[in-house]
Each structure stands twice: as C-alpha cells, then as structure tokens.
PDB file of C-alpha atoms in Angstrom:
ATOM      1  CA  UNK A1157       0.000   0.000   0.000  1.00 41.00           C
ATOM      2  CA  UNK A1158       1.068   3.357  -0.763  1.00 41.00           C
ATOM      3  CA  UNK A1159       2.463   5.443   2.325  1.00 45.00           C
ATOM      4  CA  UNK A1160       0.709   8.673   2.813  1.00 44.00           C
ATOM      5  CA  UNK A1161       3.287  11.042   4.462  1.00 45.00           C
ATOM      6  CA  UNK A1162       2.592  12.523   7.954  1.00 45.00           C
ATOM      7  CA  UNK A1163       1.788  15.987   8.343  1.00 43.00           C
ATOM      8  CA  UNK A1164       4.991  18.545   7.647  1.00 39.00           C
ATOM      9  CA  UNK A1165       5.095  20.321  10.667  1.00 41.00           C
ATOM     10  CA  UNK A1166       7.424  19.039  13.357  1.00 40.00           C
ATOM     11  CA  UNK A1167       6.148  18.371  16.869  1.00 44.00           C
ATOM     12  CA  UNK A1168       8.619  17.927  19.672  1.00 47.00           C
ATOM     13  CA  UNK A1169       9.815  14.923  21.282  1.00 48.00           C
ATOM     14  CA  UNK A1170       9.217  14.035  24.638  1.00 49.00           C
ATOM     15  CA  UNK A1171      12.283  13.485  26.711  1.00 50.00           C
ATOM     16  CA  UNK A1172      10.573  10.202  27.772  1.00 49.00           C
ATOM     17  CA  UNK A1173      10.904   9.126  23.461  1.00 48.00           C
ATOM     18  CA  UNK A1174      14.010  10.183  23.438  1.00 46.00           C
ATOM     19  CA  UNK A1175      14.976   7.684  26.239  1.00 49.00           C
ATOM     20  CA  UNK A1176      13.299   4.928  24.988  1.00 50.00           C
ATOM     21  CA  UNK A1177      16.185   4.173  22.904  1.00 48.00           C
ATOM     22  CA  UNK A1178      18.211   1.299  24.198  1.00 49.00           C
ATOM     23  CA  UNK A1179      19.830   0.659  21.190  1.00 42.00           C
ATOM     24  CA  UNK A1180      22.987   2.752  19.569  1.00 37.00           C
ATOM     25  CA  UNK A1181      21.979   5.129  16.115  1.00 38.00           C
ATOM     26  CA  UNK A1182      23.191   3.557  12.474  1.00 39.00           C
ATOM     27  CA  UNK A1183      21.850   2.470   9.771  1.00 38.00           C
ATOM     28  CA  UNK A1184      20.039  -0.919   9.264  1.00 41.00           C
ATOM     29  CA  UNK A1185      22.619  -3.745   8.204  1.00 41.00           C
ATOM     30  CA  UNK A1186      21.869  -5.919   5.105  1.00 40.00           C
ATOM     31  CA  UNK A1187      24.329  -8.403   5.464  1.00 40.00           C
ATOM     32  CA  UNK A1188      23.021 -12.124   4.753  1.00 41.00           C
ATOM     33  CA  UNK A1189      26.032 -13.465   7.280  1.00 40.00           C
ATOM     34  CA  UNK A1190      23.697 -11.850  10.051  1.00 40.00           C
ATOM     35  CA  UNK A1191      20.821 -13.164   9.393  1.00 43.00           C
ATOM     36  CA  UNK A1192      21.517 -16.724   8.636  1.00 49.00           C
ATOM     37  CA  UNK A1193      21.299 -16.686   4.874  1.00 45.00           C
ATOM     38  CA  UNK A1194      17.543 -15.400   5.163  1.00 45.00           C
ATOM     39  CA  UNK A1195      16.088 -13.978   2.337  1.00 45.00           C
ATOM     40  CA  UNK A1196      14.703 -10.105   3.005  1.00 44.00           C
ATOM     41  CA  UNK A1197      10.489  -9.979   1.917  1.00 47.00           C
ATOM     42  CA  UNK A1198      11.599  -6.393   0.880  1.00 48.00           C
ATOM     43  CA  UNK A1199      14.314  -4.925  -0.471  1.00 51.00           C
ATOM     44  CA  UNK A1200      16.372  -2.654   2.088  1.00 53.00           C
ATOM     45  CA  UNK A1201      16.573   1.114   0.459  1.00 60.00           C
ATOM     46  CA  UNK A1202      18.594   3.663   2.777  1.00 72.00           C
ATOM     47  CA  UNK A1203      15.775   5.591   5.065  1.00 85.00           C
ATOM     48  CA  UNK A1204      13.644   2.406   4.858  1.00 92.00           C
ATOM     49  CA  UNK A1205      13.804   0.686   8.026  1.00 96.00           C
ATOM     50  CA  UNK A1206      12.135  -2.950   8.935  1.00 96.00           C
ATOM     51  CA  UNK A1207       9.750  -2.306  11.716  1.00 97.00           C
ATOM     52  CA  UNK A1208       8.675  -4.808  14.419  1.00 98.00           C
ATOM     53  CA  UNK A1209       6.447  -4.580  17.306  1.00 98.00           C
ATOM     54  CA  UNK A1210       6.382  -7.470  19.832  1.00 98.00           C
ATOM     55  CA  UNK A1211       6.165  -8.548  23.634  1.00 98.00           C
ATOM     56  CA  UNK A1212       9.812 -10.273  24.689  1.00 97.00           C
ATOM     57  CA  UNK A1213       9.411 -13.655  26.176  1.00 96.00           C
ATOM     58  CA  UNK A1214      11.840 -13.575  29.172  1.00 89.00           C
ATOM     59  CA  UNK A1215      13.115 -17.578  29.251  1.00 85.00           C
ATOM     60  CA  UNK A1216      14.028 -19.320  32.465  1.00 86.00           C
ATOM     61  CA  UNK A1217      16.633 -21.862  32.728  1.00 90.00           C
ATOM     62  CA  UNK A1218      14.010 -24.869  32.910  1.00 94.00           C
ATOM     63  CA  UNK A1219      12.522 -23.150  29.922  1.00 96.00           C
ATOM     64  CA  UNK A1220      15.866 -23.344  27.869  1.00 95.00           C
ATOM     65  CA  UNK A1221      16.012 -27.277  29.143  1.00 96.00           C
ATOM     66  CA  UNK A1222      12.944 -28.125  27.742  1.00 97.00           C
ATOM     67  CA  UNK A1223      13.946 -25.897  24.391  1.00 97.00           C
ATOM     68  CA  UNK A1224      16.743 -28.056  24.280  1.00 97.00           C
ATOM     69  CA  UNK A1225      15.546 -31.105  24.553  1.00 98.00           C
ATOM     70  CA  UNK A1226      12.563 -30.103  21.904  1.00 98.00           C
ATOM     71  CA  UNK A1227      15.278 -28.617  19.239  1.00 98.00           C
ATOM     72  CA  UNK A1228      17.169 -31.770  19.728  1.00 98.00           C
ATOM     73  CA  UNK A1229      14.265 -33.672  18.597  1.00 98.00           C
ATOM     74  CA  UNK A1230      13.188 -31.577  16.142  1.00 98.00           C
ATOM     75  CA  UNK A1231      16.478 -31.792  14.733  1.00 98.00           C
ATOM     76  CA  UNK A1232      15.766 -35.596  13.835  1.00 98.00           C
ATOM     77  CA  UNK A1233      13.191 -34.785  11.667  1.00 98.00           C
ATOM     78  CA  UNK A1234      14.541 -31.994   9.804  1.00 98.00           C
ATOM     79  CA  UNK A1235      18.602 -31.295  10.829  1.00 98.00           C
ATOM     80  CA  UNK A1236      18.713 -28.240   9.413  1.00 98.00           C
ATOM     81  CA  UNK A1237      16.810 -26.213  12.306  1.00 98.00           C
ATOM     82  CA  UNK A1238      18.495 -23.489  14.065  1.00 98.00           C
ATOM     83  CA  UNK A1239      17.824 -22.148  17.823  1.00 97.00           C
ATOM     84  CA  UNK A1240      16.050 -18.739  17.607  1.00 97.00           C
ATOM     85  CA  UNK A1241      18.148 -16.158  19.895  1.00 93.00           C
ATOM     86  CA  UNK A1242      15.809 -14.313  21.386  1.00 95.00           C
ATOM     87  CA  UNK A1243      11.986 -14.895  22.195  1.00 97.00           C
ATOM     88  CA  UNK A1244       9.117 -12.880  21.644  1.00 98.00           C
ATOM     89  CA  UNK A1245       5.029 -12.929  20.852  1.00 98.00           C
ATOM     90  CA  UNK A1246       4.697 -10.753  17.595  1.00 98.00           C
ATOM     91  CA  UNK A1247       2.237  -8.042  17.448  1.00 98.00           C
ATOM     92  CA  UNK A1248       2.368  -6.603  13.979  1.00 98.00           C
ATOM     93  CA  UNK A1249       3.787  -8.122  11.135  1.00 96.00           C
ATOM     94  CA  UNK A1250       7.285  -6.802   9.351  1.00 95.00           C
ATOM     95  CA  UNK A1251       6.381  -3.196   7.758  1.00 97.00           C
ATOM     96  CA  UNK A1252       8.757  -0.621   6.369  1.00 96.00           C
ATOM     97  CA  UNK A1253       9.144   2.877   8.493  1.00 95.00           C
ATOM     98  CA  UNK A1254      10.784   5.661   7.072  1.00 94.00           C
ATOM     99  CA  UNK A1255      13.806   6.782   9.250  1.00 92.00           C
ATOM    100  CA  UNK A1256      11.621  10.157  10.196  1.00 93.00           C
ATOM    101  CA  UNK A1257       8.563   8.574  11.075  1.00 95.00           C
ATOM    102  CA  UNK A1258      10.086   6.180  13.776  1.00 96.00           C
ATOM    103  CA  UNK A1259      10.060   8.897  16.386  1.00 95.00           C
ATOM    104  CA  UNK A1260       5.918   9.323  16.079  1.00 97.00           C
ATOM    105  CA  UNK A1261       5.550   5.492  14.936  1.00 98.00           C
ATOM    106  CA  UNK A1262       6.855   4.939  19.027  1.00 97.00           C
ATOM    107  CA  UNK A1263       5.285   7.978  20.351  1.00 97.00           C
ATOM    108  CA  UNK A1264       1.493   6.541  19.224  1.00 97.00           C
ATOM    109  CA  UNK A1265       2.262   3.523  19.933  1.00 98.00           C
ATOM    110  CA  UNK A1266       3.316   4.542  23.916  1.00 97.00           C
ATOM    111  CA  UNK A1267       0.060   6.860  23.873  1.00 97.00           C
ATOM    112  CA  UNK A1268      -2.472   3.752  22.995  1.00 97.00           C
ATOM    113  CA  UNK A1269      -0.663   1.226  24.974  1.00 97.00           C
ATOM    114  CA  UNK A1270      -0.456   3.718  28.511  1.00 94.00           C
ATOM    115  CA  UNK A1271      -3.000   1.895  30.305  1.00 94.00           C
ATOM    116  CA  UNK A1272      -2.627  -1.091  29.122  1.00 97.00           C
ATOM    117  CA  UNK A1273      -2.461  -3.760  32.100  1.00 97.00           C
ATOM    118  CA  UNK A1274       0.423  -6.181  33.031  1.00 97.00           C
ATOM    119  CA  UNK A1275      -0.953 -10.047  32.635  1.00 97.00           C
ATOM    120  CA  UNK A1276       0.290 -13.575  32.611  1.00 96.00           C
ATOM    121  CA  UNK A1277       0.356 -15.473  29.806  1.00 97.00           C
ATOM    122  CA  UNK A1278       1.072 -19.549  28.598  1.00 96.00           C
ATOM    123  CA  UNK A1279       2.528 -20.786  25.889  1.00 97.00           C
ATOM    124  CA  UNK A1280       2.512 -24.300  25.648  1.00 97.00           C
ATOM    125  CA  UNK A1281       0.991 -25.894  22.351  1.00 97.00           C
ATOM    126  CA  UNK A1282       3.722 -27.317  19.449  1.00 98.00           C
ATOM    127  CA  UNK A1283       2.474 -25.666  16.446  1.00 98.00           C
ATOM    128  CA  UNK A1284       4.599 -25.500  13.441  1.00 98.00           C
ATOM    129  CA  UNK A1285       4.141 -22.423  11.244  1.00 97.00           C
ATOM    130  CA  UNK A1286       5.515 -20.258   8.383  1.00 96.00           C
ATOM    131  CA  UNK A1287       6.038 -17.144   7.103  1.00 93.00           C
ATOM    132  CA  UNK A1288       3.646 -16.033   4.222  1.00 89.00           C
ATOM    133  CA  UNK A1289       5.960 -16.782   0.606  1.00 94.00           C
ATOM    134  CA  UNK A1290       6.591 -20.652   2.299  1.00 96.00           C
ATOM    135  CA  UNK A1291      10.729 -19.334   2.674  1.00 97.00           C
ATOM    136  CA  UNK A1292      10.939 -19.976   6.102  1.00 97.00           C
ATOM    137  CA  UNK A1293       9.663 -22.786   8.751  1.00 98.00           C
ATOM    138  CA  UNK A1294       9.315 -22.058  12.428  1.00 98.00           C
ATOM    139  CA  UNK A1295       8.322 -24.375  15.208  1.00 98.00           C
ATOM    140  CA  UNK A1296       6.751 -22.329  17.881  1.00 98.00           C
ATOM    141  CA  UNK A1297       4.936 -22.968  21.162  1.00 98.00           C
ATOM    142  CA  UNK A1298       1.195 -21.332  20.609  1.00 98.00           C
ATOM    143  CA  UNK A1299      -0.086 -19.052  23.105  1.00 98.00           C
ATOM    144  CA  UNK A1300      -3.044 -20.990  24.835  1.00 96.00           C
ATOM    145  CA  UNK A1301      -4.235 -18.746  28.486  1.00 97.00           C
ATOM    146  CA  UNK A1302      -3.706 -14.991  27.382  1.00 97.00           C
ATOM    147  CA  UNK A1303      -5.372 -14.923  23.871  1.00 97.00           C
ATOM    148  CA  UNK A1304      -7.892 -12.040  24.458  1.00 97.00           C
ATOM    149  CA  UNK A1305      -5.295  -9.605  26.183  1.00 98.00           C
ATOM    150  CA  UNK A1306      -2.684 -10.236  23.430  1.00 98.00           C
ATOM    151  CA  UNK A1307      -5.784  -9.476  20.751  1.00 98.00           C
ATOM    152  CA  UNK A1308      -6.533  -6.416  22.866  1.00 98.00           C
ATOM    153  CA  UNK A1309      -3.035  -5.041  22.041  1.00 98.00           C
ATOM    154  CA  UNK A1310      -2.766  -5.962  18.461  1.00 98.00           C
ATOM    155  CA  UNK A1311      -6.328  -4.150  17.702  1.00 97.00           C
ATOM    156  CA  UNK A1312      -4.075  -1.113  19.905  1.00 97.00           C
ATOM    157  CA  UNK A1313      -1.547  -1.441  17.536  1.00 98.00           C
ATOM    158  CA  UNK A1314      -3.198  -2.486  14.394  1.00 98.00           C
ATOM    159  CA  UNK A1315      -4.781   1.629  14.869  1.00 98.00           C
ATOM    160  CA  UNK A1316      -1.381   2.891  15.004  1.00 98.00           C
ATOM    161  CA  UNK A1317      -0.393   0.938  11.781  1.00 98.00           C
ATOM    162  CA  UNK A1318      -3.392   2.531   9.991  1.00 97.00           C
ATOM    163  CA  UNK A1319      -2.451   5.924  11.406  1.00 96.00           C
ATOM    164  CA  UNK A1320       0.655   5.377   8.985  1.00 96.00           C
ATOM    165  CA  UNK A1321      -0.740   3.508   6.348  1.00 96.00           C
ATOM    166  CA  UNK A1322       1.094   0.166   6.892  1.00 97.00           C
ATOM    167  CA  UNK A1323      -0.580  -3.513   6.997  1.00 96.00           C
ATOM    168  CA  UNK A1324      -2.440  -4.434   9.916  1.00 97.00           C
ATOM    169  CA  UNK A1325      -1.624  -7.452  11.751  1.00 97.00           C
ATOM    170  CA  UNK A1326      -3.010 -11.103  10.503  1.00 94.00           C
ATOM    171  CA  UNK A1327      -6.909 -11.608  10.594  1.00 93.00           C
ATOM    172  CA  UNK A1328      -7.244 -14.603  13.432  1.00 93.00           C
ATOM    173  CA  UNK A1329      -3.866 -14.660  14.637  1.00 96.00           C
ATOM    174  CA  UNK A1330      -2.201 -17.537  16.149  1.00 97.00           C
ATOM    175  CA  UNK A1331      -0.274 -15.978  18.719  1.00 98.00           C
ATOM    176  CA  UNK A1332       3.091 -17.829  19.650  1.00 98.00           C
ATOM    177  CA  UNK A1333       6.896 -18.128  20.382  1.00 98.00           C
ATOM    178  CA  UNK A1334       9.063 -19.673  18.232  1.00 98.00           C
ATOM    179  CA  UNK A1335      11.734 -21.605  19.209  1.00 98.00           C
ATOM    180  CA  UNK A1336      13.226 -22.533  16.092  1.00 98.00           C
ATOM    181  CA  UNK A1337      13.176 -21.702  12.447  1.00 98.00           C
ATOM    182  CA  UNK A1338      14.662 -23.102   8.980  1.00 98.00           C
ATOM    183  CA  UNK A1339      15.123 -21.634   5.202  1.00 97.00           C
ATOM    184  CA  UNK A1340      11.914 -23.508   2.735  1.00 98.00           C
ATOM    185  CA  UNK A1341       8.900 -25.409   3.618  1.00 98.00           C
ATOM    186  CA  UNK A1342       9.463 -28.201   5.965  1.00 98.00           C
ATOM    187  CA  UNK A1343       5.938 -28.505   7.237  1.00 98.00           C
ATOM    188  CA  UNK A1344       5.692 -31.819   5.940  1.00 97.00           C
ATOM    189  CA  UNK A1345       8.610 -33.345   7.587  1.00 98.00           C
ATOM    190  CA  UNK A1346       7.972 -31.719  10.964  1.00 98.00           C
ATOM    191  CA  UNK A1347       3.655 -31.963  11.215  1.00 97.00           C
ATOM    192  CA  UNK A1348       2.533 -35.475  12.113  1.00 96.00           C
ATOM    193  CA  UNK A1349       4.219 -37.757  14.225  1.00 97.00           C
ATOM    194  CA  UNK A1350       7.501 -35.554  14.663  1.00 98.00           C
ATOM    195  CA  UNK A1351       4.751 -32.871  15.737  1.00 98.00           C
ATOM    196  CA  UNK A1352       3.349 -35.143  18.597  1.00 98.00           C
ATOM    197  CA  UNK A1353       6.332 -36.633  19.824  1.00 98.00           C
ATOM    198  CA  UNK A1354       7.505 -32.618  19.829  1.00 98.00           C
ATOM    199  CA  UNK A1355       4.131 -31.776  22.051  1.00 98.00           C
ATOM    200  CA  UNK A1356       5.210 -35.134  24.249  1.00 98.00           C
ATOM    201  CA  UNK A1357       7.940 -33.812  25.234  1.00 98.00           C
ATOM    202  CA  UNK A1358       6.505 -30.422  26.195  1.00 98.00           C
ATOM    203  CA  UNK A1359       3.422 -32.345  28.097  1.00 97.00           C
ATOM    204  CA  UNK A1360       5.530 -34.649  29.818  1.00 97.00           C
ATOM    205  CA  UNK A1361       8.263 -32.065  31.039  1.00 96.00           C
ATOM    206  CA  UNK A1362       8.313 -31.696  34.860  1.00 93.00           C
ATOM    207  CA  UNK A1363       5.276 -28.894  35.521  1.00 92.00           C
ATOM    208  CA  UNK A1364       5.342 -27.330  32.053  1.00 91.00           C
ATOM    209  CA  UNK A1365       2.216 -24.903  33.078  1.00 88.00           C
ATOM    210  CA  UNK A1366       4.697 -22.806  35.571  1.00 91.00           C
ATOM    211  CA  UNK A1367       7.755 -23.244  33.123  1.00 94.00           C
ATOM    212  CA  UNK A1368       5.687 -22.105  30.185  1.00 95.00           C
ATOM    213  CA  UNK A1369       3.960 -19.641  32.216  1.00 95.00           C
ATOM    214  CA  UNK A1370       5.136 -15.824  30.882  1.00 96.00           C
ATOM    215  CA  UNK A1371       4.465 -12.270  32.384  1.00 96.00           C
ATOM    216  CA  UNK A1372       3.892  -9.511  29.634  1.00 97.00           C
ATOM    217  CA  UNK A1373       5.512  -6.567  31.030  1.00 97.00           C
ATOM    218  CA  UNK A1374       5.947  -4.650  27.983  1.00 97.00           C
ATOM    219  CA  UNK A1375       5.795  -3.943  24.204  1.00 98.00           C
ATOM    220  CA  UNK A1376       8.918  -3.449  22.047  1.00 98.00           C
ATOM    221  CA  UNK A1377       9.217  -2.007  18.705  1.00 98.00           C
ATOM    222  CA  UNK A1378      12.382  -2.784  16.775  1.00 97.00           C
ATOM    223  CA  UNK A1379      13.090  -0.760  13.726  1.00 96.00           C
ATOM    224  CA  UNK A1380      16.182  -1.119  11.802  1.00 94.00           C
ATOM    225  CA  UNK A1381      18.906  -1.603  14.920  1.00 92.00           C
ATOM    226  CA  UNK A1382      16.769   0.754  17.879  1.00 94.00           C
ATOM    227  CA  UNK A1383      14.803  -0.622  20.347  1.00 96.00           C
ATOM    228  CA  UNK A1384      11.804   1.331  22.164  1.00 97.00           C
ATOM    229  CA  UNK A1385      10.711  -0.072  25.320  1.00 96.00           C
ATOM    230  CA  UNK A1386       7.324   0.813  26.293  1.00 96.00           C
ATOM    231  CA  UNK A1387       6.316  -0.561  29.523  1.00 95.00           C
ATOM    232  CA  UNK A1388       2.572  -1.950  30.745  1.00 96.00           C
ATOM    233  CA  UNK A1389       1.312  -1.059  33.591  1.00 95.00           C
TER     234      UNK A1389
END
C-alpha cells in the first residue's frame, strides 16, 4: 500500500521518546552473514527501516532445558533447524518505516498502549508455522491462556499501523513463540508424528504450566537496529 506522508510540521519529542532508545543510532545492516542466509520480503533502500512490534518472552533456565531437549528432537526430523536467539510474541507483522517517522511510529504507539495492564500469559501448544511466501519454517509454542489480552493489544496497535498507512496485523492470529526456524517449507517433515512426539515432550516435562507460564511486562518495537521499550502497567 502506498504510504501517505505525515503531516509537515514538526512536533517535539518528549524526553521520555528520546529515552526509549536502548539501542545505539546507524543504519540498518543488510548483510546475509547476520541473518543466517535469510532472504529479506523487501528490499532494504537507505531511510527504509524494517519495523517490528512485539512482547519479549523472558526464558528461564528450565525453559531453555525443555527448548533443548525439543530442538534436539526436532532436529531428527529436519537437521537443518536453528535455535532462535531471542523470544518474543509478535504483534504486527514486518512493515517498512521511514527513518523520520520512527520517532511518532513509538510515540502513538506509547500513547495507545499507557494503560494497558500487566498479565500472565502460557505458551505451551507445538504448532509448526511459516512465514507467508513458504521461505521460512518455524516451530513455535502457541499461546493458549492470554489470547484475548494479546488481541486487545494488536487491535491497539493495528490503529497505530493505519495511522501510517502500513498492513495491519493477521486476521485470526495464532499468537506464539518460536523456538526454532529453517530456510523452505518443511511442514511436511515436521507436522505429524515428529509434531506429537515434539508436544510429548513439552506435556511430559516436569510442571510445564509454571515453566511455560510468561508475564507480559511490555511492548517493544524494533526498527532497523533501535529498540523502544514501552512498559505496561
């Protein structure tokens, strides 16, 4: 869709934007060594950055057992899985910010979300999924206690993505970590029986409710190398 651009005069920051950065300044890296040999969906022009907005999954050590002993599995059925480095429940899909828009991209975003309440959430259903051109296979754990609260923030930021023109979040979403992702389709080797052995594992860990038991604390947006924290209350 066609970006229509924001009005010309400048407002200023807030000192409390400004700090949101936790992240050092630069331009967005394309360099495939980084990212595993994936494939970007669009192409990276200078200004454009890729745009995420997502609630981090803070991992305990039981929880990286159990991811251990799932990837290792996994791995059986299709060896070519890699460990994801960092967990999160996605928001919004990928869109493309322009460098100057960032700034009062985070801004609405903390304005909708400032009352939004703390809550507990569980992720414990295998699901295997992937991304929408079939060039990349995840195996995720599907949020199953939490559903409404995490729709409650996506319709939050789904506004703020019309605000700027960019595509809303998925109709129906399937909310979920994932643990573990691979280049082309390998939904066929992993659904099934490697699928129910993977969800075997997960049921028979010791108390998987409490290990698989999250607390959503905040909402991130990532866009280009910056990261804006924007806590719930």
């Amino acid at each position: 869709s066609s970006q229509s651009p924001l009005p010309s005069q400048r407002l200023p920051v807030p000192d409390s934007v400004l700090h949101m950065f936790l992240d050092t300044e630069g331009e967005p890296e394309d360099d495939q060594e980084k990212h595993g040999g994936r494939v970007r969906t669009f192409p990276h022009e200078r200004g454009n950055w890729a745009t995420h907005v997502y609630v981090p999954y803070e991992t305990r050590e039981d929880f990286l057992d159990l991811l251990d002993m799932l990837l290792a599995h996994a791995q059986t059925c299709v060896p070519r899985l890699v460990r994801m480095e960092a967990f999160h429940v996605s928001l919004s899909q990928s869109v493309v910010l322009r460098h100057h828009w960032i700034v009062p991209f985070v801004q609405a975003l903390k304005d909708r979300l400032a009352s939004f309440q703390r809550f507990f959430f569980t992720a414990n259903r295998v699901k295997i999924y992937t991304n929408q051109e079939r060039t990349r296979t995840f195996v995720g754990l599907e949020v199953t206690s939490g559903h409404p609260q995490f729709l409650d923030l996506v319709s939050e930021v789904d506004r703020v993505m019309e605000e700027f023109d960019l595509t809303t979040f998925y109709q129906d979403p399937s909310f979920h970590v994932s643990l573990a992702w691979c280049v082309g389709d390998a939904r066929l080797q992993l659904e099934g029986r490697c699928l129910r052995e993977l969800q075997n594992i997960v049921d028979e860990f010791e108390d998987p409710e409490m290990v698989l038991r999250a607390h959503a604390e905040q909402v991130r947006c990532k866009s280009g190398n910056k990261f804006f924290s924007m806590p719930l209350k």
